[in-house]
Tab-separated table of C-alpha atoms and ligand atoms in Angstrom:
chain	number	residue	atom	x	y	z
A	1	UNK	CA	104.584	318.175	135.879
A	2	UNK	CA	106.948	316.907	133.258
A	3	UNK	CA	110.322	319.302	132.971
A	4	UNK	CA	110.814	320.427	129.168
A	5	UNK	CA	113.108	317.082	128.839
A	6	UNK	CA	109.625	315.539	129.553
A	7	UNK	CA	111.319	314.272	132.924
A	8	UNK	CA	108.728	313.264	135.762
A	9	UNK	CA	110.208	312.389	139.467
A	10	UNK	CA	109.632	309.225	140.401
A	11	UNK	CA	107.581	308.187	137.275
A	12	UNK	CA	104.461	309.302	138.332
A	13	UNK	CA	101.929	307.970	135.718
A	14	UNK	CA	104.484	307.091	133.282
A	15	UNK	CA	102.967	304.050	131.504
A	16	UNK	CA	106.498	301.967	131.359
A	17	UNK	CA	104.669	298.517	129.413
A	18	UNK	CA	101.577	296.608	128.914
A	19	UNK	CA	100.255	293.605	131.115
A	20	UNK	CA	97.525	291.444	131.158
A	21	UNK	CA	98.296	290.491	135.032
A	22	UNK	CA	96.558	293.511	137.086
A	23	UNK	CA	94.067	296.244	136.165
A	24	UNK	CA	94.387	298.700	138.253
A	25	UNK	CA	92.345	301.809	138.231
A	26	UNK	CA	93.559	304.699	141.289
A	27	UNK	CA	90.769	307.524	140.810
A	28	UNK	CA	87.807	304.492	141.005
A	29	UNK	CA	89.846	302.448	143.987
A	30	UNK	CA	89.840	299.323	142.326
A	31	UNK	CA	91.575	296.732	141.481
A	32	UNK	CA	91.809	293.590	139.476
A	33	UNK	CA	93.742	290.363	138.603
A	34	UNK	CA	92.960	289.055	134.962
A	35	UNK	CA	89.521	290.551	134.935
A	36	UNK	CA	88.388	288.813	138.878
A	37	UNK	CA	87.887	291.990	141.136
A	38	UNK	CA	90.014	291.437	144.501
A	39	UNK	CA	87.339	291.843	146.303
A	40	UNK	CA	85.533	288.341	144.827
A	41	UNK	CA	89.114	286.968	144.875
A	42	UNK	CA	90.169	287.578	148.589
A	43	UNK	CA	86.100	286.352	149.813
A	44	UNK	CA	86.452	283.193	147.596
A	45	UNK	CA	90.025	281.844	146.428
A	46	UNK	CA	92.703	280.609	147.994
A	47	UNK	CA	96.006	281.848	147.313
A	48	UNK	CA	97.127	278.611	145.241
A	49	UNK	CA	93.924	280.000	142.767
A	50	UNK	CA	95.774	283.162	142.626
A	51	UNK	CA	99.056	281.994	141.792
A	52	UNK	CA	97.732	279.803	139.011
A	53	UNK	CA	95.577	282.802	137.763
A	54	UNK	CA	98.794	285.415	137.450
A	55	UNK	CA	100.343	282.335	136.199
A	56	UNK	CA	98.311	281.291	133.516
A	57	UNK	CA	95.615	284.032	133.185
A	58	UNK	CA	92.875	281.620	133.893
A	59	UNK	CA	91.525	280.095	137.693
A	60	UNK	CA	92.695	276.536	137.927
A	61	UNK	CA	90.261	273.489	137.400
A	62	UNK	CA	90.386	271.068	140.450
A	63	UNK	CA	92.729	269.301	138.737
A	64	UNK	CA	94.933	271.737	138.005
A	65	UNK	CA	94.935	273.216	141.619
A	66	UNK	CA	95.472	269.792	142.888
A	67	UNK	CA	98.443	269.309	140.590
A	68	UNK	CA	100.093	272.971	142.160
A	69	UNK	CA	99.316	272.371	145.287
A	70	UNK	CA	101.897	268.910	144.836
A	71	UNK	CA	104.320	270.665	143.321
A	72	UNK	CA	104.580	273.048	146.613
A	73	UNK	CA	103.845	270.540	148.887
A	74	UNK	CA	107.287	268.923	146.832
A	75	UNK	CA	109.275	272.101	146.606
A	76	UNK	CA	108.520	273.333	150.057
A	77	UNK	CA	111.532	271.498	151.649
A	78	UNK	CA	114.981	273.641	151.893
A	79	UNK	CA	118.233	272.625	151.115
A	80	UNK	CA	120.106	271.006	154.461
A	81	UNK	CA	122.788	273.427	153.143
A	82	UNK	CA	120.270	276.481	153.999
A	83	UNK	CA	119.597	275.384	157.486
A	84	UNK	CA	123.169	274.931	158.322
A	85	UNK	CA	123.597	278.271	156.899
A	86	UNK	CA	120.717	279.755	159.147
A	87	UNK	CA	122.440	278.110	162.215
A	88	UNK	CA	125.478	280.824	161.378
A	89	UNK	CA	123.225	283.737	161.132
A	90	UNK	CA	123.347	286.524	163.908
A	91	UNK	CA	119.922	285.469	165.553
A	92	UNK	CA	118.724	289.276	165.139
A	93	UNK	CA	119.875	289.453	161.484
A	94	UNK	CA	116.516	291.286	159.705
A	95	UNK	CA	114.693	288.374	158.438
A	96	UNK	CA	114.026	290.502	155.134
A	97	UNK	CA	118.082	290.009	155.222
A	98	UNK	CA	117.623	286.776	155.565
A	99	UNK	CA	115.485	286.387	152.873
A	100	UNK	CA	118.045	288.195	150.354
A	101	UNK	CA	120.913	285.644	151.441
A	102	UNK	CA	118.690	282.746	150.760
A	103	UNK	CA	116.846	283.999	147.052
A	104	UNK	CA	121.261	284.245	146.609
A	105	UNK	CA	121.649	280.366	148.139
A	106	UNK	CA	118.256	279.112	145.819
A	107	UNK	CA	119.016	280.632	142.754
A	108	UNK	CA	122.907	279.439	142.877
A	109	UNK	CA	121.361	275.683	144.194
A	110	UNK	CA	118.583	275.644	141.662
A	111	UNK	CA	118.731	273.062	138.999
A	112	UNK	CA	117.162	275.670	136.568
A	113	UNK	CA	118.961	278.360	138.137
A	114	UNK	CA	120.307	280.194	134.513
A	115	UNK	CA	117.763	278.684	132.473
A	116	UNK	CA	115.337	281.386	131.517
A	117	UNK	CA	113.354	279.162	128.979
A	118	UNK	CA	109.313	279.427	129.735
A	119	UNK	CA	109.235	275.610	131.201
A	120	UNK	CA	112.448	276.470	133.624
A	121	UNK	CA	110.606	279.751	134.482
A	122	UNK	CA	107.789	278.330	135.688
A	123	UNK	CA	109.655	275.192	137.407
A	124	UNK	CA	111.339	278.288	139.605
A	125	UNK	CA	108.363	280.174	140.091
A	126	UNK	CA	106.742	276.892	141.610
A	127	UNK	CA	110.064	276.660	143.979
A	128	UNK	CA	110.307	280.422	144.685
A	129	UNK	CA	106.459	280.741	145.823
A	130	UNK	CA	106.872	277.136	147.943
A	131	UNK	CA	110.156	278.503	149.138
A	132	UNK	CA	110.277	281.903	150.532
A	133	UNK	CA	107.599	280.646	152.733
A	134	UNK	CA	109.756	277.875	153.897
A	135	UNK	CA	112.543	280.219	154.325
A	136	UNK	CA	111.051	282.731	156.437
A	137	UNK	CA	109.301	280.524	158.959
A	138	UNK	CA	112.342	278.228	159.320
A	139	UNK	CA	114.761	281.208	159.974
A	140	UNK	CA	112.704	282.277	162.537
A	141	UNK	CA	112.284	278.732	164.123
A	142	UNK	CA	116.128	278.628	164.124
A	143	UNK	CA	116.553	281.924	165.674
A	144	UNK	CA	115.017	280.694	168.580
A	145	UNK	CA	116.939	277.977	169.093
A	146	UNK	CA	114.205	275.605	167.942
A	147	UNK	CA	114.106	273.290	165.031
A	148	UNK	CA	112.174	274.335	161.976
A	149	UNK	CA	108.616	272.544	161.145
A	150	UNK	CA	108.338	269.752	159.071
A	151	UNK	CA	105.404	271.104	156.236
A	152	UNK	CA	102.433	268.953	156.561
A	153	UNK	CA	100.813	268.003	153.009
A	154	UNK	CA	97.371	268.306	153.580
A	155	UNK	CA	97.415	271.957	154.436
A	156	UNK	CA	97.191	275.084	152.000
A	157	UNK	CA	99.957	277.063	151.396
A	158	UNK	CA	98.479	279.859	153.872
A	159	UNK	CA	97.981	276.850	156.869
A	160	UNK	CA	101.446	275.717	156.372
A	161	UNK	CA	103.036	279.028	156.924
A	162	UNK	CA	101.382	279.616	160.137
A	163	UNK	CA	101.537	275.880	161.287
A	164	UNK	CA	105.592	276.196	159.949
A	165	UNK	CA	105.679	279.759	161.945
A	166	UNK	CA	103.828	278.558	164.915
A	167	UNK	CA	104.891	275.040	165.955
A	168	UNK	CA	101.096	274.426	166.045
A	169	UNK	CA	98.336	273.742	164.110
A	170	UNK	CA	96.306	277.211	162.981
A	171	UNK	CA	92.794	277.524	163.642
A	172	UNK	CA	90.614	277.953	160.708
A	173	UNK	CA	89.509	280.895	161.154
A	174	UNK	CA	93.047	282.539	161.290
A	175	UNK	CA	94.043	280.455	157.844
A	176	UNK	CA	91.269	281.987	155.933
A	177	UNK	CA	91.644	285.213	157.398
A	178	UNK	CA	96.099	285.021	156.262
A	179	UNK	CA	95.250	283.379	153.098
A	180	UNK	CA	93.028	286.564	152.264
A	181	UNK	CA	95.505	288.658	153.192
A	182	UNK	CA	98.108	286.918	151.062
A	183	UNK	CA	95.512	286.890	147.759
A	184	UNK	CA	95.214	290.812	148.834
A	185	UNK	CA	99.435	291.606	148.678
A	186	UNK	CA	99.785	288.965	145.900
A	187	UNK	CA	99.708	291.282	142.521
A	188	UNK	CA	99.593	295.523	141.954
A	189	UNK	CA	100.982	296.264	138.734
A	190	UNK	CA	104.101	298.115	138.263
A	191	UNK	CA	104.846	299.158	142.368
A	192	UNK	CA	108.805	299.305	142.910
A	193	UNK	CA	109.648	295.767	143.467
A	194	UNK	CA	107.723	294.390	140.859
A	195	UNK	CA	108.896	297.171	138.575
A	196	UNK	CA	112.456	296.584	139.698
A	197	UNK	CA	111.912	292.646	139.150
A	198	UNK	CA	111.161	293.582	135.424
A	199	UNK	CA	113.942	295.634	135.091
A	200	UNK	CA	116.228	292.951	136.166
A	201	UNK	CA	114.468	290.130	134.224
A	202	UNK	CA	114.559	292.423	131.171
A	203	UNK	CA	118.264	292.256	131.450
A	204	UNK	CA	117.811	288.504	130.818
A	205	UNK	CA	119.022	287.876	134.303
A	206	UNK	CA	117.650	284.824	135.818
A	207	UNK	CA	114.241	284.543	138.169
A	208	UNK	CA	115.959	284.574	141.457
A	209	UNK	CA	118.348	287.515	140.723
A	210	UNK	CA	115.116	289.596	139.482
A	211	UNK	CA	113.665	288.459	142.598
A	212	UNK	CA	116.675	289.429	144.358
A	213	UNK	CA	116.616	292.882	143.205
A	214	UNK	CA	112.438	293.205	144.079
A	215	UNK	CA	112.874	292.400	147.686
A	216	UNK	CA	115.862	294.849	147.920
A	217	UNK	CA	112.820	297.215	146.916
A	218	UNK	CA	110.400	296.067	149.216
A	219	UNK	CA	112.259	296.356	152.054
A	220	UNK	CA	112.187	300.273	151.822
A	221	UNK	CA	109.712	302.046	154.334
A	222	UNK	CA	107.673	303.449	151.805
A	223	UNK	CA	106.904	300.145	150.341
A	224	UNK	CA	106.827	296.933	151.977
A	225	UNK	CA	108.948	298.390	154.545
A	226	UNK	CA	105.494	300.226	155.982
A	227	UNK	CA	104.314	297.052	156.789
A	228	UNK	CA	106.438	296.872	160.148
A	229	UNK	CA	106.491	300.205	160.449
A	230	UNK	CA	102.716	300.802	160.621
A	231	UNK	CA	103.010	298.170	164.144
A	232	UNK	CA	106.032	299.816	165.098
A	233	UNK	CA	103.424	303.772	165.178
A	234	UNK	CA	100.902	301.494	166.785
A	235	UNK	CA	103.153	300.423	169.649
A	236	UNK	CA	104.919	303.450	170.232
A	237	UNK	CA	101.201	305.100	170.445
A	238	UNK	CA	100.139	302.495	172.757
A	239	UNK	CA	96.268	302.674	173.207
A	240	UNK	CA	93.344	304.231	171.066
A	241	UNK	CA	92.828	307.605	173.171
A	242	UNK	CA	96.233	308.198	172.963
A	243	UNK	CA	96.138	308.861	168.807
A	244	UNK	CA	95.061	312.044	168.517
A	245	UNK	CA	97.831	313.867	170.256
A	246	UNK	CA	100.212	311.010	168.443
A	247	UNK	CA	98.855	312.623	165.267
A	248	UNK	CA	99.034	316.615	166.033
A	249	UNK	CA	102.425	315.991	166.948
A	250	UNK	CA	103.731	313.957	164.613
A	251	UNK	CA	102.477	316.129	161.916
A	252	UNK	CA	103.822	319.029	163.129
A	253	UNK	CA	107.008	317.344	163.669
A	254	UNK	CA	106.631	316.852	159.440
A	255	UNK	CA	106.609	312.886	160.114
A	256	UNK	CA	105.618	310.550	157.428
A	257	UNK	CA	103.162	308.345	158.868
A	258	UNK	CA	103.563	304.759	157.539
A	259	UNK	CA	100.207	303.132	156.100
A	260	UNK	CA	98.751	306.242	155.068
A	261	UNK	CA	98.604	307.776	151.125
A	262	UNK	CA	99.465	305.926	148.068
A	263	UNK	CA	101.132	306.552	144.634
A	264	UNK	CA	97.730	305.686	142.646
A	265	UNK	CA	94.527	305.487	144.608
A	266	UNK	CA	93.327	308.992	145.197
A	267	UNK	CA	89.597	307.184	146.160
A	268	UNK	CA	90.997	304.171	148.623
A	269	UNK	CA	93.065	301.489	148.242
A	270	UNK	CA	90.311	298.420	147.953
A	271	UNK	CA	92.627	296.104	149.538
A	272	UNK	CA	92.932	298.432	153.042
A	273	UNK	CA	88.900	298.006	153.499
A	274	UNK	CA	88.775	294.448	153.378
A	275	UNK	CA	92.218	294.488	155.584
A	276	UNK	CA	90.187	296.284	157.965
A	277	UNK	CA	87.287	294.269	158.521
A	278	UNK	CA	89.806	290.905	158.555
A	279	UNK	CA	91.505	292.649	161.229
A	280	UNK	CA	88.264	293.724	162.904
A	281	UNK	CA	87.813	290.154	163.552
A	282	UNK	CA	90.770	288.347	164.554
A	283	UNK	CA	92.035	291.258	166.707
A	284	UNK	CA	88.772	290.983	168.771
A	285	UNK	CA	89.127	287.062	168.256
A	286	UNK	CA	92.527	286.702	169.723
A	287	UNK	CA	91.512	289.441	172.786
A	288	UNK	CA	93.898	291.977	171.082
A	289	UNK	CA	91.297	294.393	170.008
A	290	UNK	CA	93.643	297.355	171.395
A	291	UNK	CA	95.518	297.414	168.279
A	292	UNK	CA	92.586	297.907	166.465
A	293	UNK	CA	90.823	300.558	167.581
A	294	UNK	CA	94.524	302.380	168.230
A	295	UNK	CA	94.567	301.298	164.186
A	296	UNK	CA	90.954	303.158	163.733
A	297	UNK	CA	91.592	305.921	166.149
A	298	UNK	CA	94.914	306.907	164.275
A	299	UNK	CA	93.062	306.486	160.948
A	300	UNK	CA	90.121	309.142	161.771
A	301	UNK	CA	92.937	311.711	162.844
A	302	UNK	CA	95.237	311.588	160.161
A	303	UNK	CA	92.138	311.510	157.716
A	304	UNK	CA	90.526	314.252	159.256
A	305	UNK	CA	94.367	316.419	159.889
A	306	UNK	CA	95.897	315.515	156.268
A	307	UNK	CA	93.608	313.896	154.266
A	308	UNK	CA	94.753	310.798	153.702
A	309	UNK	CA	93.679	307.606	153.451
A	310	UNK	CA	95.364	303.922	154.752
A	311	UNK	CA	96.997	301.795	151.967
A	312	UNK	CA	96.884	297.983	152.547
A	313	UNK	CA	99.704	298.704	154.779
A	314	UNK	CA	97.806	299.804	157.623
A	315	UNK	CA	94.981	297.371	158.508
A	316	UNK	CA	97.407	294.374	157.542
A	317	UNK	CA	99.636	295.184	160.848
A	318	UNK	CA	97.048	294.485	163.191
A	319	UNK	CA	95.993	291.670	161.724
A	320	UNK	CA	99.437	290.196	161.357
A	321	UNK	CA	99.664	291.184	164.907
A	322	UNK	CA	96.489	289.201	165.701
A	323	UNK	CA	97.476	286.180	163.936
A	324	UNK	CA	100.238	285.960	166.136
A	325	UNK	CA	103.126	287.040	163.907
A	326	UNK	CA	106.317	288.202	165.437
A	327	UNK	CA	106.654	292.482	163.744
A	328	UNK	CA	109.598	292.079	161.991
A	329	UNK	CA	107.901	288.713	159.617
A	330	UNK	CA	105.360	291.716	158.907
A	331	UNK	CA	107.394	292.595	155.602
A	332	UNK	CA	108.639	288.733	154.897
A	333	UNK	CA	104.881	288.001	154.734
A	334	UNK	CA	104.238	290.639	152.267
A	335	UNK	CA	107.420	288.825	149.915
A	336	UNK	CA	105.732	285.655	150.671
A	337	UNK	CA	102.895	286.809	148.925
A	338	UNK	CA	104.214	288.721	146.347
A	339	UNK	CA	106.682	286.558	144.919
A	340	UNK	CA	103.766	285.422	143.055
A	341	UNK	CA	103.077	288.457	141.317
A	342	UNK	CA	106.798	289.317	140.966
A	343	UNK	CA	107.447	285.380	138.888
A	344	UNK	CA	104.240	286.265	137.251
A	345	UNK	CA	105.691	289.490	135.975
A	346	UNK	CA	109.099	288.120	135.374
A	347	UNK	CA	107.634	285.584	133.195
A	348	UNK	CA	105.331	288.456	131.206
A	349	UNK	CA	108.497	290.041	131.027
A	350	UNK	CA	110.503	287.502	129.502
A	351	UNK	CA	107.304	286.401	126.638
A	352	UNK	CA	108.148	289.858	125.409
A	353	UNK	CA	111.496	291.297	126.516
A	354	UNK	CA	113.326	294.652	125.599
A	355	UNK	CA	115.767	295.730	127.873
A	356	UNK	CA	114.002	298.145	130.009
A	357	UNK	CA	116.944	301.409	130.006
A	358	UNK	CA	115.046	305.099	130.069
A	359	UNK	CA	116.868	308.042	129.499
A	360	UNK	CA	117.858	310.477	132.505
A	361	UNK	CA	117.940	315.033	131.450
A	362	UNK	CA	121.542	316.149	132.306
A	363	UNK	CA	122.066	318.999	134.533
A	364	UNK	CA	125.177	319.111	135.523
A	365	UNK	CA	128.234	321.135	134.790
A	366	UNK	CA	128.629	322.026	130.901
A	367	UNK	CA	131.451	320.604	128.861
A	368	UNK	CA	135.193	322.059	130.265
A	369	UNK	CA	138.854	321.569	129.803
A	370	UNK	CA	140.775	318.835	131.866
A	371	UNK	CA	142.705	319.969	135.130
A	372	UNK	CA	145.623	318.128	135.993
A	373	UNK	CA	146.392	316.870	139.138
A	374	UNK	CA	149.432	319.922	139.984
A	375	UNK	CA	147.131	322.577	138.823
A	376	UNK	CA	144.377	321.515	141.375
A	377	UNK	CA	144.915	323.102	145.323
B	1	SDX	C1	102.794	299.994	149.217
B	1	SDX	O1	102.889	301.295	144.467
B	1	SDX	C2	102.199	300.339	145.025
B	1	SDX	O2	101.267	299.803	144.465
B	1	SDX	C3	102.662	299.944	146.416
B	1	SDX	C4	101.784	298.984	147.157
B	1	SDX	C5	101.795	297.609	146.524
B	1	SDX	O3	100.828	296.849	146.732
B	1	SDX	O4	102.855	297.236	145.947
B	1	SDX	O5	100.456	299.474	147.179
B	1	SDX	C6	102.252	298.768	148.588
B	1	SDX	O6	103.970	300.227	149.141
B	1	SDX	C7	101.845	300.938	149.881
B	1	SDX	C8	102.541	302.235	150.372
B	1	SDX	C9	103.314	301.921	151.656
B	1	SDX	N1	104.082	303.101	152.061
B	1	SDX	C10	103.722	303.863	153.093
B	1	SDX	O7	102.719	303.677	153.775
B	1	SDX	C11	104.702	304.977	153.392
B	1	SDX	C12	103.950	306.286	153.675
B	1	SDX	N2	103.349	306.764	152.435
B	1	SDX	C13	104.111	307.633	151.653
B	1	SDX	O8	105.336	308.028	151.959
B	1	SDX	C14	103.516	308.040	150.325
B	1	SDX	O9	102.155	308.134	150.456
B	1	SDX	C15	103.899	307.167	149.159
B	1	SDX	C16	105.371	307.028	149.084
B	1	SDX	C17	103.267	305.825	149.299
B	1	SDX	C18	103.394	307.812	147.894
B	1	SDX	O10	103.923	309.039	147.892
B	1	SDX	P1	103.935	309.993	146.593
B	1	SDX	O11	102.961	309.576	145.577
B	1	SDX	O12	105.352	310.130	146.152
B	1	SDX	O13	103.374	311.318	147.208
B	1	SDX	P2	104.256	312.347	148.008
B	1	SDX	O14	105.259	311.645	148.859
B	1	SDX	O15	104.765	313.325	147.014
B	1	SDX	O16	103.176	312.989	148.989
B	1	SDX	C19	102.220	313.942	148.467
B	1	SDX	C20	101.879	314.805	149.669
B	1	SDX	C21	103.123	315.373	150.352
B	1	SDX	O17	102.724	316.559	150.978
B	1	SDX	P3	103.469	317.913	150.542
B	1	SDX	O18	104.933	317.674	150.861
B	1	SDX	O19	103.207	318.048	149.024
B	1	SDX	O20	102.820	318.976	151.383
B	1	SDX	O21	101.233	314.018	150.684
B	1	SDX	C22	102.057	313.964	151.840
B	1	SDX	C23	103.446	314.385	151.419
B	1	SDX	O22	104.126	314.995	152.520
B	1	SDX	N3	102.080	312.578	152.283
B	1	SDX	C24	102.224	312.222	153.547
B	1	SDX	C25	102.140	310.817	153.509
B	1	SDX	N4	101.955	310.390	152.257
B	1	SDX	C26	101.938	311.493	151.490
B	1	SDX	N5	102.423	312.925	154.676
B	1	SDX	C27	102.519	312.202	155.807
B	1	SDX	N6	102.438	310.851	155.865
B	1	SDX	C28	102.254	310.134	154.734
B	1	SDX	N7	102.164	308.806	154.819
């Protein structure tokens, strides 16, 4: 409830702008990018379509897929400079860290890099979206002592992350499964980071410094952050019959449990039932099924104890897990995917910019005299 200031913690419901990039409607559980329902999107585009729809509020011809797919394929390549830079890094540096110290390193050797006209923005938002891929598989390449992989240009965006991660070429069947997951994470309206990517762009800051400022965000557990976390509760519950007691306890103990509740969906977060059937499948696929029925155990507790429901969070870890993703790219993934919507806000943002500065109710001390230092004990 709003204080008599009209204050309201944490913003809840506060309608901060307009956007034509993502409809999303919490009571119904659904969800929306430029009119296509996510459910239609994540069963029949690839992320590339995605990009190009947040991007220019249409799905791309062939022609014009064909033409973003080049640019990535062209952007995807780092900087020598960054891979020397990796070679320096403490090998158990966070690679959400990681990421931060790079979007620093790309923005300062971007030839755009302080150009916020519309045809630089877009010229960054091609290299940010080709390069925080590149970034977070070659980091972890590096910090095991093996030499990042070369992109191949006939793969999608999705493919070449896992082939970059891997060393190996991806099944199918894992590709489309990732590249649904990254159309799921790539958009949701005004969550922290992309909120705190508009409040940086508004300051006519430049695209990687707003992007700078939104992973800061979505490295906090009860954002992105949840994404590791929800593997982190799997493991340390270990196998399915083993989540009940996990629950009473943890409950009792006042424990958040990561992957569970949201800010706006009261009815179910869309994106956490299609997580769950794409993790249904690959973690009986790769013979890791453990995780997911620990994953559905845990669920049917926590439902049936508190009432709440997973967020897209909580199927994505398994199915991270079953696409053979070290835990701690869990998070990095989630960036990879939503750097798209974050440039696609940024950009929204910058059509149409005021300085985004909201007022704050004082309660503190009321107005009194100065004390000098020798009257102070
Ligand atoms: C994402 O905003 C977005 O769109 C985000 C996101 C996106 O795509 O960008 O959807 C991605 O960040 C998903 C959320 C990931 N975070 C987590 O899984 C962390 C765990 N969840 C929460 O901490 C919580 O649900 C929030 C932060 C997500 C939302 O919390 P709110 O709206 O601030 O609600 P609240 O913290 O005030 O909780 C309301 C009640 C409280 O009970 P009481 O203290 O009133 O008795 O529900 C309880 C909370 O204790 N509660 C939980 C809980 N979530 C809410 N209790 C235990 N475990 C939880 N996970």
């Amino acid at each position: 409830m709003p204080s008599e200031a009209g204050l309201i913690r944490g913003l809840e419901g506060v309608v901060a702008a307009a956007t034509r990039l993502c409809d999303l409607d919490g009571a119904q559980g659904r969800l929306a990018y430029n009119g296509y329902d996510i459910a239609d999107l994540a069963r029949h585009a690839q992320f590339e379509e995605v990009v190009w729809l947040l991007w220019h509020g249409e799905l791309p011809t062939p022609a014009e897929l064909h033409g973003l797919r080049t640019e990535l394929t062209e952007a995807r390549p780092l900087s020598p400079l960054l891979l020397r830079v990796f070679r320096l890094l403490p090998k158990e540096m966070h690679p959400m860290r990681v990421l931060q110290a790079a979007l620093a390193l790309l923005g300062a050797l971007d030839p755009d890099g302080e150009d916020n006209s519309a045809e630089a923005n877009r010229r960054k938002a091609v290299r940010l979206v080709a390069q925080m891929a590149t970034v977070t598989a070659a980091f972890h390449r590096v910090r095991q002592g093996k030499r990042p992989v070369p992109l191949r240009p006939e793969l999608s965006h999705a493919a070449n992350f896992l082939y970059m991660v891997a060393g190996r070429k991806p099944k199918a069947v894992n590709v489309r499964a990732f590249d649904a997951a990254l159309v799921l994470y790539a958009e949701h309206e005004f969550n922290a980071s992309t909120f705190t990517a508009r409040v940086v762009a508004s300051t006519l800051a430049d695209m990687h410094s707003a992007v700078s400022g939104a992973l800061g965000a979505l490295k906090g557990p009860l954002h992105g952050g949840a994404g590791e976390a929800v593997m982190r509760t799997l493991e340390e519950i270990g196998t399915p019959d083993r989540a009940e007691t996990f629950t009473r306890q943890a409950l009792a103990e006042k424990r958040r449990l990561m992957g569970f509740g949201h800010r706006v969906y009261k009815a179910g977060d869309p994106r956490a039932a299609i997580l769950r059937g794409l993790a249904e499948k690959a973690c009986r696929q790769s013979g890791e099924g453990v995780w997911f029925e620990t994953a559905g155990r845990l669920h049917e507790a926590v439902n049936r104890e508190k009432g709440l429901i997973p967020n897209v969070d909580f199927y994505s870890a398994p199915l991270f897990r079953a696409l053979g993703l070290p835990v701690d790219l869990f998070v990095p993934v989630i960036a990879v995917s939503r750097v798209a919507g974050w440039t696609a806000n940024i950009l929204e943002q910058h059509a149409d910019n005021r300085l985004i500065r909201p007022r704050a109710e004082y309660v503190g001390t009321p107005p009194r005299p100065f004390r000098p230092l020798a009257a102070r004990s």
